[in-house]
Structures are given as structure tokens and as C-alpha cells.
XYZ file of C-alpha atoms in Angstrom:
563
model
C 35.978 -58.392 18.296
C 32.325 -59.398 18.689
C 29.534 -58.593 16.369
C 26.319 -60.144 15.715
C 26.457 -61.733 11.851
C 24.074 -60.183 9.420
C 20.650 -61.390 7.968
C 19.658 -61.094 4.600
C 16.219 -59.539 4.992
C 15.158 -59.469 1.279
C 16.130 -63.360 1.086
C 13.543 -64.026 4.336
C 11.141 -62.183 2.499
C 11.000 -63.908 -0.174
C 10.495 -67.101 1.689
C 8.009 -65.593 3.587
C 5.897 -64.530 0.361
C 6.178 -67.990 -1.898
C 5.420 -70.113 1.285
C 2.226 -67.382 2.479
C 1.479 -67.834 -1.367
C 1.701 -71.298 -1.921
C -0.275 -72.116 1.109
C -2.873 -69.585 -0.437
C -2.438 -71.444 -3.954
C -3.863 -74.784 -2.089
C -7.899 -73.051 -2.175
C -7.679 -71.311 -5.477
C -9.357 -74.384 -7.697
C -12.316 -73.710 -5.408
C -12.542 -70.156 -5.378
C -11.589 -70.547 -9.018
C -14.681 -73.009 -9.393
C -16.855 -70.445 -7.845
C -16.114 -67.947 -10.232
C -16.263 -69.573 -13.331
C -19.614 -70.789 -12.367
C -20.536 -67.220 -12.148
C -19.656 -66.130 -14.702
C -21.343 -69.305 -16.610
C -24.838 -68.123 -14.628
C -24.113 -64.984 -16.446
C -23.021 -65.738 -19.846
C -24.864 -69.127 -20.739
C -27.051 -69.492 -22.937
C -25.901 -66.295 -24.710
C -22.546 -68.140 -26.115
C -21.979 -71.219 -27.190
C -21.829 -74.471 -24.705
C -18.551 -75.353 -26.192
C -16.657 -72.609 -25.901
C -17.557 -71.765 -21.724
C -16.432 -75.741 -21.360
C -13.221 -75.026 -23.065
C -12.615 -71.797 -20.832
C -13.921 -73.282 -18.017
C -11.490 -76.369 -18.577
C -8.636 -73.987 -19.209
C -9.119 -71.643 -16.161
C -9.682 -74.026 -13.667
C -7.001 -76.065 -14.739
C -4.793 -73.678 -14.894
C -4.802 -73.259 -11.183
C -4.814 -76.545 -10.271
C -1.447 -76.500 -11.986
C -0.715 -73.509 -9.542
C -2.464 -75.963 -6.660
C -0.372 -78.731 -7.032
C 2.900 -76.911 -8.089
C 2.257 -75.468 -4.437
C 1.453 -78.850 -2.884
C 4.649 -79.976 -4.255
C 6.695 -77.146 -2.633
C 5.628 -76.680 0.380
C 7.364 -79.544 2.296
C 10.603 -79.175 0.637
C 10.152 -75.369 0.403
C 13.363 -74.529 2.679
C 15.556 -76.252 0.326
C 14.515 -74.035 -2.714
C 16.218 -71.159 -3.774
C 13.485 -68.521 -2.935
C 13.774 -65.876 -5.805
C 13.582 -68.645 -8.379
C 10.618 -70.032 -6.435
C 9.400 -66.188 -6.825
C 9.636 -66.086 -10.503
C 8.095 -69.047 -11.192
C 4.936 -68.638 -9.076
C 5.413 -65.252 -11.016
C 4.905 -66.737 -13.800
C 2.347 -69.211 -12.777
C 0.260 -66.042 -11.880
C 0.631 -64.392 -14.929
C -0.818 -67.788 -16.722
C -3.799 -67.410 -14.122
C -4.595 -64.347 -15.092
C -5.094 -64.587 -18.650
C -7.151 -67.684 -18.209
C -9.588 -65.533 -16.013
C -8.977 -62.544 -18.201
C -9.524 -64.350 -21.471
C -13.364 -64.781 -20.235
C -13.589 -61.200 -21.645
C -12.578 -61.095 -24.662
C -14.143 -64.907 -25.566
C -17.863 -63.865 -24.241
C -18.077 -59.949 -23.963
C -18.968 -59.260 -27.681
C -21.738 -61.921 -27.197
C -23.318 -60.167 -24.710
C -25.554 -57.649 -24.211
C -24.605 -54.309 -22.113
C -25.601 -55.408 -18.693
C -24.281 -58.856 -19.090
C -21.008 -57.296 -20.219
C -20.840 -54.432 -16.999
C -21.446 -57.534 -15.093
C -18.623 -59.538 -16.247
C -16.165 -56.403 -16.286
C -17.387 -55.785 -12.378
C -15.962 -59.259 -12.139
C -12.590 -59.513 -13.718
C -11.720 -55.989 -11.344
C -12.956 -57.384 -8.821
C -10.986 -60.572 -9.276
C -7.851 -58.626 -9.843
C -8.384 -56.786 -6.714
C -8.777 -60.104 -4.845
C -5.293 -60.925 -6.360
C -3.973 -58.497 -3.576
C -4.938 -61.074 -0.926
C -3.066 -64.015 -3.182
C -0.181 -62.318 -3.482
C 0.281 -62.309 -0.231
C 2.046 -59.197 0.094
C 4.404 -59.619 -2.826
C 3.890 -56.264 -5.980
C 5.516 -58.247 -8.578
C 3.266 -60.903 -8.192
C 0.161 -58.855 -8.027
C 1.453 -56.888 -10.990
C 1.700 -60.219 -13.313
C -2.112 -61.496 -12.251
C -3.538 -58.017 -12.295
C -2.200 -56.696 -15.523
C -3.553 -59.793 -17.608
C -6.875 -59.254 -16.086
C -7.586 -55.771 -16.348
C -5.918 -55.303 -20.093
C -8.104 -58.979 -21.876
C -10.996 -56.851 -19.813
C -10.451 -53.676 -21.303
C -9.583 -54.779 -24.707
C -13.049 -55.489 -26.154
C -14.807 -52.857 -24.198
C -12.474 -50.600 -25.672
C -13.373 -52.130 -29.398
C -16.819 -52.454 -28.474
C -17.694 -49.088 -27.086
C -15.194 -47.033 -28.726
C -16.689 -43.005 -27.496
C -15.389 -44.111 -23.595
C -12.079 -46.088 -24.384
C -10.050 -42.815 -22.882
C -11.702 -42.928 -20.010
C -11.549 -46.516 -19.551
C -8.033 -46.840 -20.287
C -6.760 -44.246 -17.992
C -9.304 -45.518 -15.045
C -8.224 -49.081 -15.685
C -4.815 -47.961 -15.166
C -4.955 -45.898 -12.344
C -6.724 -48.748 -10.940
C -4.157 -50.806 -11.511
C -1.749 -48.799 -10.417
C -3.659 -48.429 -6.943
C -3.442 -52.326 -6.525
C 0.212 -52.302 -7.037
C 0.624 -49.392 -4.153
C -1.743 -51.712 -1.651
C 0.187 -54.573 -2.594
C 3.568 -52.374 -2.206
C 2.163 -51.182 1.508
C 1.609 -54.484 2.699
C 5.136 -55.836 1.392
C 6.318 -52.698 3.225
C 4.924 -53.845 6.349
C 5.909 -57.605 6.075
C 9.382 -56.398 5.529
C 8.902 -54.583 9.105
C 7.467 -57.429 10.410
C 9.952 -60.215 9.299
C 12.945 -57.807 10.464
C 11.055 -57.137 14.154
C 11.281 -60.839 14.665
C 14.553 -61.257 13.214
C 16.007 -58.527 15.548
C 14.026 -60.064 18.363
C 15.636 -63.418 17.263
C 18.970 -62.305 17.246
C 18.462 -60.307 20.423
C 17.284 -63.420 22.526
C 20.218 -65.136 21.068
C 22.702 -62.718 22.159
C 20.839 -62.383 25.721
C 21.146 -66.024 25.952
C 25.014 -66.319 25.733
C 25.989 -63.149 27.248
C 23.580 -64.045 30.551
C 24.993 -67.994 30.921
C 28.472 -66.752 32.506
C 27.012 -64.348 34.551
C 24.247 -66.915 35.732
C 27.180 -69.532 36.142
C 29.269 -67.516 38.152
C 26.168 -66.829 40.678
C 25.792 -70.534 41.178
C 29.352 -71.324 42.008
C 29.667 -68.251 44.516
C 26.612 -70.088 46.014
C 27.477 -73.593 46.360
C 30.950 -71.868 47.803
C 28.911 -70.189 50.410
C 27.330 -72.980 51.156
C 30.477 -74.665 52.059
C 30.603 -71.829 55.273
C 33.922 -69.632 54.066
C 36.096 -67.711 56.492
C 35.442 -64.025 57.171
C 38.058 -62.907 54.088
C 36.610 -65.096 51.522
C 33.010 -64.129 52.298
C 33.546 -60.423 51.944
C 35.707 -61.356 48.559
C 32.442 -63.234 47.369
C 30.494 -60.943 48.508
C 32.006 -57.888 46.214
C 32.010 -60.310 43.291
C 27.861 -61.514 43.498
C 27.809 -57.385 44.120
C 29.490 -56.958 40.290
C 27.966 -59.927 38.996
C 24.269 -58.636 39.826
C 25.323 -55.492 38.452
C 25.734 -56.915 34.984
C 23.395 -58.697 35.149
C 21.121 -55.784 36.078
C 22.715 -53.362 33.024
C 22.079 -56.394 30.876
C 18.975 -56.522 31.413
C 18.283 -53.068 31.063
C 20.181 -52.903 27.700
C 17.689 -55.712 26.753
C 14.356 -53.943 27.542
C 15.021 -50.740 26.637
C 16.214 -52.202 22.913
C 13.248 -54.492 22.994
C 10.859 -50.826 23.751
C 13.022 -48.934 21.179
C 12.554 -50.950 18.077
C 8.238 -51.357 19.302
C 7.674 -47.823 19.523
C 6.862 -48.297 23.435
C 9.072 -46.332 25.022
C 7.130 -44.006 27.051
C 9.155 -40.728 26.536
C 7.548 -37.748 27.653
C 8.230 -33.761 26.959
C 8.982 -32.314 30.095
C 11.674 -29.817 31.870
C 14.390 -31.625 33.015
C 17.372 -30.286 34.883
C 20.139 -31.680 33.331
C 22.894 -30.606 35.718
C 20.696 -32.034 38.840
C 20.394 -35.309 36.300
C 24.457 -35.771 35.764
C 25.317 -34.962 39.095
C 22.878 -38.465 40.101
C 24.461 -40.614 37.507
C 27.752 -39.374 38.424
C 26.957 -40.099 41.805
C 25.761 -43.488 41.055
C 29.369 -44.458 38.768
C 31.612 -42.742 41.711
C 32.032 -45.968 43.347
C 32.998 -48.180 39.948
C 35.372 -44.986 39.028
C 37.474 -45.600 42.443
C 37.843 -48.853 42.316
C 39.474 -48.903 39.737
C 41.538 -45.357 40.485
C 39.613 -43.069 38.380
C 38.986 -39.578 38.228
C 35.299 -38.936 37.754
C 35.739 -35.041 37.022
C 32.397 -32.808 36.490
C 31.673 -29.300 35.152
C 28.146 -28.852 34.620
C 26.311 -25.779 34.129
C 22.247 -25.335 35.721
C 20.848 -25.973 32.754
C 17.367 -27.368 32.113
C 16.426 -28.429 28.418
C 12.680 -29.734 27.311
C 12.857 -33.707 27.112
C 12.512 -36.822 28.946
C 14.413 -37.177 32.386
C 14.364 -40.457 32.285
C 15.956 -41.041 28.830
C 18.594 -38.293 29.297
C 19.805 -40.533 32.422
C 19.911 -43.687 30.221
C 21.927 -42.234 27.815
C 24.397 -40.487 29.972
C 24.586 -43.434 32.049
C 25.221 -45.770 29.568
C 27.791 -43.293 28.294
C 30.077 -42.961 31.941
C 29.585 -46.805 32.042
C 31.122 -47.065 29.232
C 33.507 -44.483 29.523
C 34.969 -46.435 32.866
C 34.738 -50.312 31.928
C 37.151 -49.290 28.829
C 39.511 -46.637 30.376
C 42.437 -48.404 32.581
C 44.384 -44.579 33.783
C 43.121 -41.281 33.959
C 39.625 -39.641 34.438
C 36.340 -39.642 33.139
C 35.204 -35.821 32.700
C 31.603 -35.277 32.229
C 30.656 -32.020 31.382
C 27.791 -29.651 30.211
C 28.569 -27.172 26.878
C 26.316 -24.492 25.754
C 26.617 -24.443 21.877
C 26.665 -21.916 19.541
C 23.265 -22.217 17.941
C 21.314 -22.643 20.923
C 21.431 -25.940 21.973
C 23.319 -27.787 24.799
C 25.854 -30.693 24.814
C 26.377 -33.457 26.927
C 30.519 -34.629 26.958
C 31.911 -37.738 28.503
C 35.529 -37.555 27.740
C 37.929 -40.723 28.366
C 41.561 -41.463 28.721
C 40.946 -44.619 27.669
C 42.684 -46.665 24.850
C 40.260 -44.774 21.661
C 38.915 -46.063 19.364
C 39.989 -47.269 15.662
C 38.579 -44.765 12.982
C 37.060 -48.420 10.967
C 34.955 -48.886 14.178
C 33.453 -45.529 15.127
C 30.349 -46.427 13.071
C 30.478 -49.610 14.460
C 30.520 -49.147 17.738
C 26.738 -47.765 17.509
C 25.728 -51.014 16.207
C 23.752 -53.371 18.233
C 26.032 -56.267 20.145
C 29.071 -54.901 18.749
C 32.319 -54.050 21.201
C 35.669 -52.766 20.242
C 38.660 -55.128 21.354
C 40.083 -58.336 20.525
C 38.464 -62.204 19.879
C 40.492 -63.118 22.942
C 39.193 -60.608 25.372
C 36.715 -61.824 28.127
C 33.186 -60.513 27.388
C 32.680 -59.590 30.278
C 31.525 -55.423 29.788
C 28.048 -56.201 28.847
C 26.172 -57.133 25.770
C 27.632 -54.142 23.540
C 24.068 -52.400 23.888
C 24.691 -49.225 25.273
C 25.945 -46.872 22.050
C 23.520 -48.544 20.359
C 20.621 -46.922 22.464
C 22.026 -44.205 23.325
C 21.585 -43.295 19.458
C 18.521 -44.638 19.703
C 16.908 -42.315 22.417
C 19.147 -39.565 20.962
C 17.326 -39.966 17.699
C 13.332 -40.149 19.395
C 14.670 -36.676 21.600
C 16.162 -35.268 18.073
C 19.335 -34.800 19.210
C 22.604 -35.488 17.665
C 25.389 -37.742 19.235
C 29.418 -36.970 17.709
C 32.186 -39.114 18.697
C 35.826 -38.083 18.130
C 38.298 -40.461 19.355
C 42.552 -40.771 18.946
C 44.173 -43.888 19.665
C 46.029 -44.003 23.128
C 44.786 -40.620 24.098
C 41.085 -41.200 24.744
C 37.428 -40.782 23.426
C 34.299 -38.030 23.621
C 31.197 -38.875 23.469
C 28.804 -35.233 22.844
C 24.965 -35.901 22.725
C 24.003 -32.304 21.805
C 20.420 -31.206 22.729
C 18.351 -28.500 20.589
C 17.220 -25.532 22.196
C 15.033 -24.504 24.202
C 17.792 -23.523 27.118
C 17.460 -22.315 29.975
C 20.865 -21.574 32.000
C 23.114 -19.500 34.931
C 26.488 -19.207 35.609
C 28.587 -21.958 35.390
C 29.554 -24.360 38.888
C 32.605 -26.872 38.877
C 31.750 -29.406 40.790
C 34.396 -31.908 42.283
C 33.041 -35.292 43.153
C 32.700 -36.573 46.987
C 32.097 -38.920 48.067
C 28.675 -40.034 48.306
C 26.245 -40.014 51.313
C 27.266 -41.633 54.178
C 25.908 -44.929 54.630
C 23.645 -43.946 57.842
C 22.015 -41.390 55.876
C 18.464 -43.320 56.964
C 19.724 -42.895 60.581
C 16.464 -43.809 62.817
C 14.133 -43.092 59.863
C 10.860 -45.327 59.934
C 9.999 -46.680 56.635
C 7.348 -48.779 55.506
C 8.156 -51.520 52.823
C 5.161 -53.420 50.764
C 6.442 -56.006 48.522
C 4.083 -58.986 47.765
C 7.880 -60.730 46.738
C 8.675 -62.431 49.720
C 12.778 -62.864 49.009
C 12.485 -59.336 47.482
C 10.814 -57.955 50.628
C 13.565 -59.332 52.837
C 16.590 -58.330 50.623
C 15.435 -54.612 50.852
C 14.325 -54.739 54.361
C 18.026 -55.937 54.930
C 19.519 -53.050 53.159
C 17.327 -50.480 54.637
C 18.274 -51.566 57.610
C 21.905 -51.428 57.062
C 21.151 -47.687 56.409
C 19.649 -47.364 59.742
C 16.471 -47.459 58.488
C 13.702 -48.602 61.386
C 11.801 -50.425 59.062
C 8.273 -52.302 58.965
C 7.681 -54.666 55.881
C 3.793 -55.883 54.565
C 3.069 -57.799 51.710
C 0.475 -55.463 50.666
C -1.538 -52.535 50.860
C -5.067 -53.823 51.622
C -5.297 -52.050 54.940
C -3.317 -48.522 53.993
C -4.987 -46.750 57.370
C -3.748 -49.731 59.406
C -0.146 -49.872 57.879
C 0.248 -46.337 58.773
C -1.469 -46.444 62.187
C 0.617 -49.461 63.318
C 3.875 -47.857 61.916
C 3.375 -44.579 64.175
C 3.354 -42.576 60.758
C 6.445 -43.936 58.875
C 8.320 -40.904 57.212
C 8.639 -43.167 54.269
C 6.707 -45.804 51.945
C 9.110 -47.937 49.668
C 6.381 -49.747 47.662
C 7.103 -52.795 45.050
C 4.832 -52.526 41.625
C 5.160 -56.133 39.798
C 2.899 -57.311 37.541
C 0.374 -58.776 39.669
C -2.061 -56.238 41.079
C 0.298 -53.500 39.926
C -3.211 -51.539 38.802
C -4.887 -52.076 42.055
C -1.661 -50.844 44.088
C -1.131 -48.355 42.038
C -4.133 -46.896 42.930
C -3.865 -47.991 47.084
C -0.512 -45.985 47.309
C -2.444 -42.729 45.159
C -5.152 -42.898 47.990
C -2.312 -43.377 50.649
C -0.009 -40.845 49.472
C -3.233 -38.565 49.770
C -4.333 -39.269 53.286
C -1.164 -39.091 54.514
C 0.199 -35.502 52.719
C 3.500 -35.296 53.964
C 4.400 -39.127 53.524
C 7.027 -39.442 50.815
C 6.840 -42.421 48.506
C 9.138 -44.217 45.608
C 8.013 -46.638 44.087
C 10.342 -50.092 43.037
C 8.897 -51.225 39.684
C 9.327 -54.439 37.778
C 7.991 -55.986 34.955
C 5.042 -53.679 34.580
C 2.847 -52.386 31.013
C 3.872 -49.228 29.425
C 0.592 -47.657 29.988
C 0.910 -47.941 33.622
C 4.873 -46.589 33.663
C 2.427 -43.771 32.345
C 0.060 -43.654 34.812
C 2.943 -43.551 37.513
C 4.733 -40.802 36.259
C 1.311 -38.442 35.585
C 0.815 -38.956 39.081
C 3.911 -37.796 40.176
C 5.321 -40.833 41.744
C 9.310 -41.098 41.680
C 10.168 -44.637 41.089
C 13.265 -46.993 40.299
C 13.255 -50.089 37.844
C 14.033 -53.272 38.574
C 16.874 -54.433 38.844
C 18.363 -51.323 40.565
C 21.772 -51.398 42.326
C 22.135 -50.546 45.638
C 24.163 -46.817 44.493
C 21.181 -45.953 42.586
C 18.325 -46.840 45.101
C 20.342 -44.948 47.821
C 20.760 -41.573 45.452
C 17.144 -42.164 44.564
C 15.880 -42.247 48.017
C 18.561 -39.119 49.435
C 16.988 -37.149 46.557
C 13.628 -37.530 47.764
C 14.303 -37.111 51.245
C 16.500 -34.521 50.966
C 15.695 -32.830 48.129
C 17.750 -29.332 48.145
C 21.187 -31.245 48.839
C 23.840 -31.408 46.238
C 25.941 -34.616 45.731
């Protein structure tokens, strides 16, 4: 069994806050300097020399004892433990804020009333500026802050007794205010600390589950290198086929996590035909079920529910993908269920091995895969459940899972209403198109990739595509013109130039009318996976297997066919 070992995020944080805070701790003696001498400019020669040296002695000492208590920590900070580090910079800050506070209740009755206002506009302005110190940390601001504010509000209250309700209760409101900024910013370093910490722990993960993978591709090459026989090139050839594929979920897993846990996944509310959707990813997993003897069985009702296409197909293909790589015997049924209350389910039921009733939480969990320490990992990074619940969450839709042990597992994603629906169709899967289904059809393919440009000029061809290939779309009239009006334009969007060929192919696609286009996207911004889809434009992500560019490009040529 593999799982990704847990982080104590409360113990980061607490590094993160005494080393922010000791770093801070290093200026303070100046700032403290700075404030002492204005409060001298204010004070002086209203009480006595003496006594503003003393305070002055005692307040900026006090945080150069903070100063070099920090200068001290810092290098060996790591090999502190970091709460007790927390209590006594706690501590430390409580001192600090006497010192400053004492200022009022030494001078203020020597003063006259603007000379007091003055100082008091100070001390909350100082404890205010304690947020900033703090660095994030509530407890820290509270000890600093509370000294301050109550050795301010002690001798105004004795001095002008008629207000010292009002002052009280303002002084602790105010208070009480500095705690919640301090508590909003601790809230969002907790947020940040466990963003990298994921991301961390992610890249870690990516790196060992991608090095076997990786490996296997370079000894497959140096064996084709070596110029097999016929037999051995086709097995090699089926095995780079499954290794890319991996490698292509992987990566998928991997950017759609990375997008979940951001925010920038770029759903979208929208009809979506979720029979016509399960049919394609059924279509796409036929191959992977028969090879391996499988029944991939369908009953799906026309349904369409109000969501995002595009995340209903990650989640019910990352639900059949799983449902095959872990079922030896059997079928695979995927299925459509109208529920009572309105809404609509999703079902992929196994005959696979189920799973164990301690790891049906588990399995939802990041990196996490049900079997046994000696089993080869090679069935992905343990990603899919994991953002499946994810998307099912940002759609608000619940996923159920009920499992028995040598019997199989269902996996329901259930869909809230609205829903619109027929009669029901069973569907019995075929096989899927034939591979000439581009018979004599001229496409165009722009791809400023010149390895990419070749591989899927090679494919297309295989198809029976007649195919023309550019490495860009400077000259759109020309492209066409030369290309006797292909009947379709396969375009590649990377990251260079994506903008400006984004725009080439809009202007294309509206000169030429009838001209179908997808569109192969790689690493690309959010905002422009936006742009894309407002325009219409049906596209595929990089990397896509051949099964899934082939259903993508049958069900834009041929829309109205069923497969």
C-alpha cells in the first residue's frame, strides 16, 4: 500500500512565524529609536530629564534584547523546537510592550491635554504596527497589544474619569479588531504554507512515479535502435503505446490537481449531454477493456444536466480507468440513474477485487492506492478518486462508493437537478470507428512543433487522411488556397503565440464557414482555455491518446453518429 506521509501543518507554521518574526526583530531598536525620540519631542521639557532617560534606556533596551535574542536564533533556528521558540518571543513581546506602554502612565499626568491625545494617538498606533511584527502570529499580537493599549488607558481613565466607559469599551473593541487582522493573516499563511507543502509533496510524488515510465521509454529506444525483427517491433511498439499512455494520465492527474487546489480550473455552467459524454469516454476505454477481456456494458439514458462538459468527462473517465486497471474478470457497467429527488447519477460498477471497508475513505486521498507494498506501481499516481471528489465538490455533486470484497465496487457521482430526460436506450458497445474513417479527407495541420507536426501528420495519414502540414498560420488565405479547401484544420495552441493563433484560426474559421476545426492544446493560460471555449472551438489537451483524438475528430465530422 502506497500513501504519501503526512505533514504537520501547525508545526511549519510555527517555524514560519518565529523565523518571519525574528528576521523582523533585527530593525526594531531603530524603529524603536524613532519612537522614543518622538515621543521625547513631545514630552520634554514637561517631565523630568531623568525619568525619559530611564524609559528611554529601558524601552530601547528592551528590544535590543528581542534584537539579539533573534540574531542568535536565526542561524540555528531549524534545530529549535518551534512552539517553545513561540512562547518565548511571546514573552519577549509582552516585555516590549510594557516598556512602550509604560511611557503612558510615567508622562501622561504631566502633560497637558493635547500632549496627552498625542501620546495616546501613539501607543494605538504602535500597537497597530504590532500587526506587521507579529508577522501573522494572534498570540503574539495579543501579548504586545494588550500591554500597550491597557498602561495607555489606565491614566486616561484616572485622569479623565466622565469618558472612561467609552474609552474602555473602544480600547477594547480596538483591540479586539487587531487580534481578528492578525487572526486573517495567520489564516492565510496557514493556506499559503499548506499550498506549497501540497505542491511539495506533489512534485515529489510526480518525480518517482514518472522515472520508470521515463526509463522504460529509453530502453525501448536504444532497443530500436539496435533494428529488431518485425515481431519484436510491433511488441515494442504496443508497450511505448501503454507507456505514453501513463505517462499522458499522469500528467493529467498532475495538472488538473495542481488547477484544483489554485482555484483555476476553468469550469463553466453549461448544458451538457451526459449520455452523448459517456458514450465518448466509453468509446475511448473500449480498447483497454478488450485487451484485457472485459465487458464494457452501458445503459445510459438522454439526459442533459447543467454543468461543465469537460469536468463530467474527467471524472467519469478517471472513474472507467479505474474501474478496468483494478478489475482482472468480468465487466465494467457504466450506467445513467434518474434519482428520486430530481437529480441524476452517474454508476461505474466493477467486478473487480473491492475494496476493504478501512480504505474507502482512503482511497479519495491524494497518492493513495489500494493493494499491497509488493505490487508494481504501475496504475498511475493514485490521483484519480482524489479529483474526481474534487470536481464533484466545485459541480456540488455528491460521489457514494459501496464496495464488497471479491464481488466488486460502484462508484455513483450523483448530479442535482435540473434534468432534462427521454426514454431510456441500452446501448451495447462496438467496436469503434474503423480506422479509415478519414478515408481521402484533406486536412490541414499547423503545428509550430516540428516532431509534433510529423507524429500527427503520420497518424492522420494512417487514417487516410490526405494531409498538408505548416508551421503556422501567417498566411491563412494561402494555406487554404494551396490546400484546394481542406475539409479540416487540426491546429496546435502551445504557449508561444498561442494568443496570436488563437485569433488567426477565429478569422480562418470565419472566412472559410463550413471548415471544421479542433484545436490540439498544450501548456496554455487559463484565461485563454477561456477564450477557446467562448468561441466555440472543440479542442483536445495535450497529451491526448490516439482513441481520444480519433473520437474527438469522428464527433466533429460526423456529428449525428452514435458510437
Amino acid at each position: 500500500m502506497y500513501r504519501a506521509q503526512p505533514f504537520d501543518l501547525p508545526q511549519e507554521i510555527t517555524r514560519e512565524i518565529v523565523t518571519l518574526h525574528a528576521r523582523v526583530l533585527l530593525h526594531m531598536p531603530v524603529i524603536q529609536l524613532l519612537i522614543v525620540a518622538g515621543i521625547g519631542w513631545i514630552v520634554l521639557p514637561s517631565v523630568s530629564l531623568k525619568m525619559f532617560l530611564l524609559w528611554s534606556v529601558l524601552a530601547v533596551g528592551t528590544e535590543c534584547l528581542r534584537a539579539l535574542f533573534a540574531w542568535w536564533v536565526l542561524p540555528q533556528i531549524d534545530t529549535f523546537f518551534p512552539k517553545r521558540l513561540h512562547a518565548i518571543f511571546m514573552a519577549l513581546d509582552a516585555l516590549a510592550g510594557g516598556m512602550v506602554g509604560l511611557s503612558a502612565i510615567l508622562f501622561l499626568s504631566h502633560l497637558p491635554l493635547l500632549s496627552q491625545v498625542l501620546i495616546e494617538i501613539i501607543l494605538f498606533a504602535t500597537a497597530a504596527a504590532g500587526v506587521s511584527v507579529a508577522v501573522s502570529s494572534k498570540y503574539m499580537l495579543a501579548a504586545y497589544s494588550f500591554l500597550v493599549l491597557m498602561e495607555a488607558l489606565i491614566p486616561w481613565v484616572f485622569l479623565h474619569p466622565e469618558h472612561a466607559g467609552a474609552v474602555v469599551g473602544l480600547t477594547l473593541l480596538y483591540w479586539m479588531f487587531l487580534i481578528g487582522v492578525a487572526f486573517e493573516s495567520e489564516t492565510l499563511l496557514y493556506r499559503s504554507v499548506g499550498i506549497r507543502q501540497e505542491r511539495d509533496r506533489i512534485l515529489a510524488t510526480a518525480s518517482h512515479d514518472l522515472r520508470q515510465p521515463l526509463q522504460s521509454l529509453s530502453l525501448y529506444g536504444a532497443v530500436l535502435r539496435r533494428a529488431p525483427s518485425t515481431k519484436t517491433l510491433e511488441e515494442i511498439g504496443n508497450n511505448i503505446d501503454h507507456v505514453v499512455r501513463e505517462l499522458g494520465g499522469m500528467l493529467g492527474d498532475l495538472l488538473d490537481l495542481s488547477n484544483l487546489a489554485s482555484g483555476a480550473y476553468p469550469f463553466k455552467r453549461e448544458f451538457v449531454s451526459l449520455d452523448r459524454c459517456l458514450e465518448d469516454v466509453c468509446a475511448e476505454f473500449y480498447s483497454a477493456a478488450s485487451s484485457k477481456g472485459l465487458h464494457l456494458k452501458r445503459s445510459l439514458l438522454p439526459v442533459w444536466i447543467v454543468g461543465d462538459r469537460q469536468a463530467v468527462g474527467r471524472m467519469a473517465r478517471n472513474l472507467v480507468d479505474n474501474a478496468i486497471k483494478f478489475t482482472d474478470l468480468g465487466e465494467v457497467h457504466v450506467s445513467i440513474i434518474l434519482e428520486k429527488n430530481g437529480g441524476v447519477s452517474l454508476s461505474v460498477a466493477d467486478t473487480g477485487k473491492g475494496i476493504p471497508e478501512s480504505d474507502r475513505e482512503l482511497v479519495f486521498e491524494e497518492f493513495y492506492q489500494v493493494g499491497n507494498l509488493d505490487m508494481p506501481r504501475k496504475s498511475g499516481a493514485g490521483l484519480g478518486l482524489s479529483i474526481v471528489r474534487r470536481l464533484a465538490r466545485w459541480m456540488e455533486a455528491e460521489i457514494s462508493l459501496c464496495s464488497e470484497i471479491d464481488v466488486g465496487s460502484c462508484f455513483r457521482v450523483t448530479f442535482p437537478g435540473p434534468v432534462i430526460c427521454s426514454e431510456q436506450v441500452q446501448i451495447d458497445p462496438t467496436e469503434v470507428t474503423p480506422v479509415k474513417f478519414l478515408q481521402e479527407v484533406r486536412v490541414s495541420l499547423v503545428d509550430g512543433d516540428a516532431e509534433g507536426r510529423k507524429a500527427l501528420s503520420s497518424l492522420l495519414t494512417c487514417w487516410g487522411a490526405t494531409v498538408r502540414t505548416a508551421e503556422s498560420l501567417v498566411r491563412p488565405e494561402t494555406l487554404f488556397r494551396e490546400s484546394s479547401h481542406p475539409e479540416l484544420l487540426v491546429v496546435a495552441l502551445n504557449s508561444e503565440e498561442a494568443d496570436d493563433l488563437l485569433d488567426r484560426v477565429t478569422r480562418l474559421k470565419e472566412a472559410s464557414g463550413r471548415c471544421p476545426v479542433l484545436l490540439v492544446v498544450g501548456a496554455v493560460s487559463t484565461s485563454l482555455l477561456s477564450r477557446i471555449r467562448e468561441r466555440g472551438f472543440p479542442i483536445v489537451e495535450k497529451p491526448a491518446s490516439a482513441t481520444l483524438l480519433q473520437t474527438a475528430l469522428k464527433s466533429l465530422l460526423f456529428p449525428d453518429s452514435r458510437t
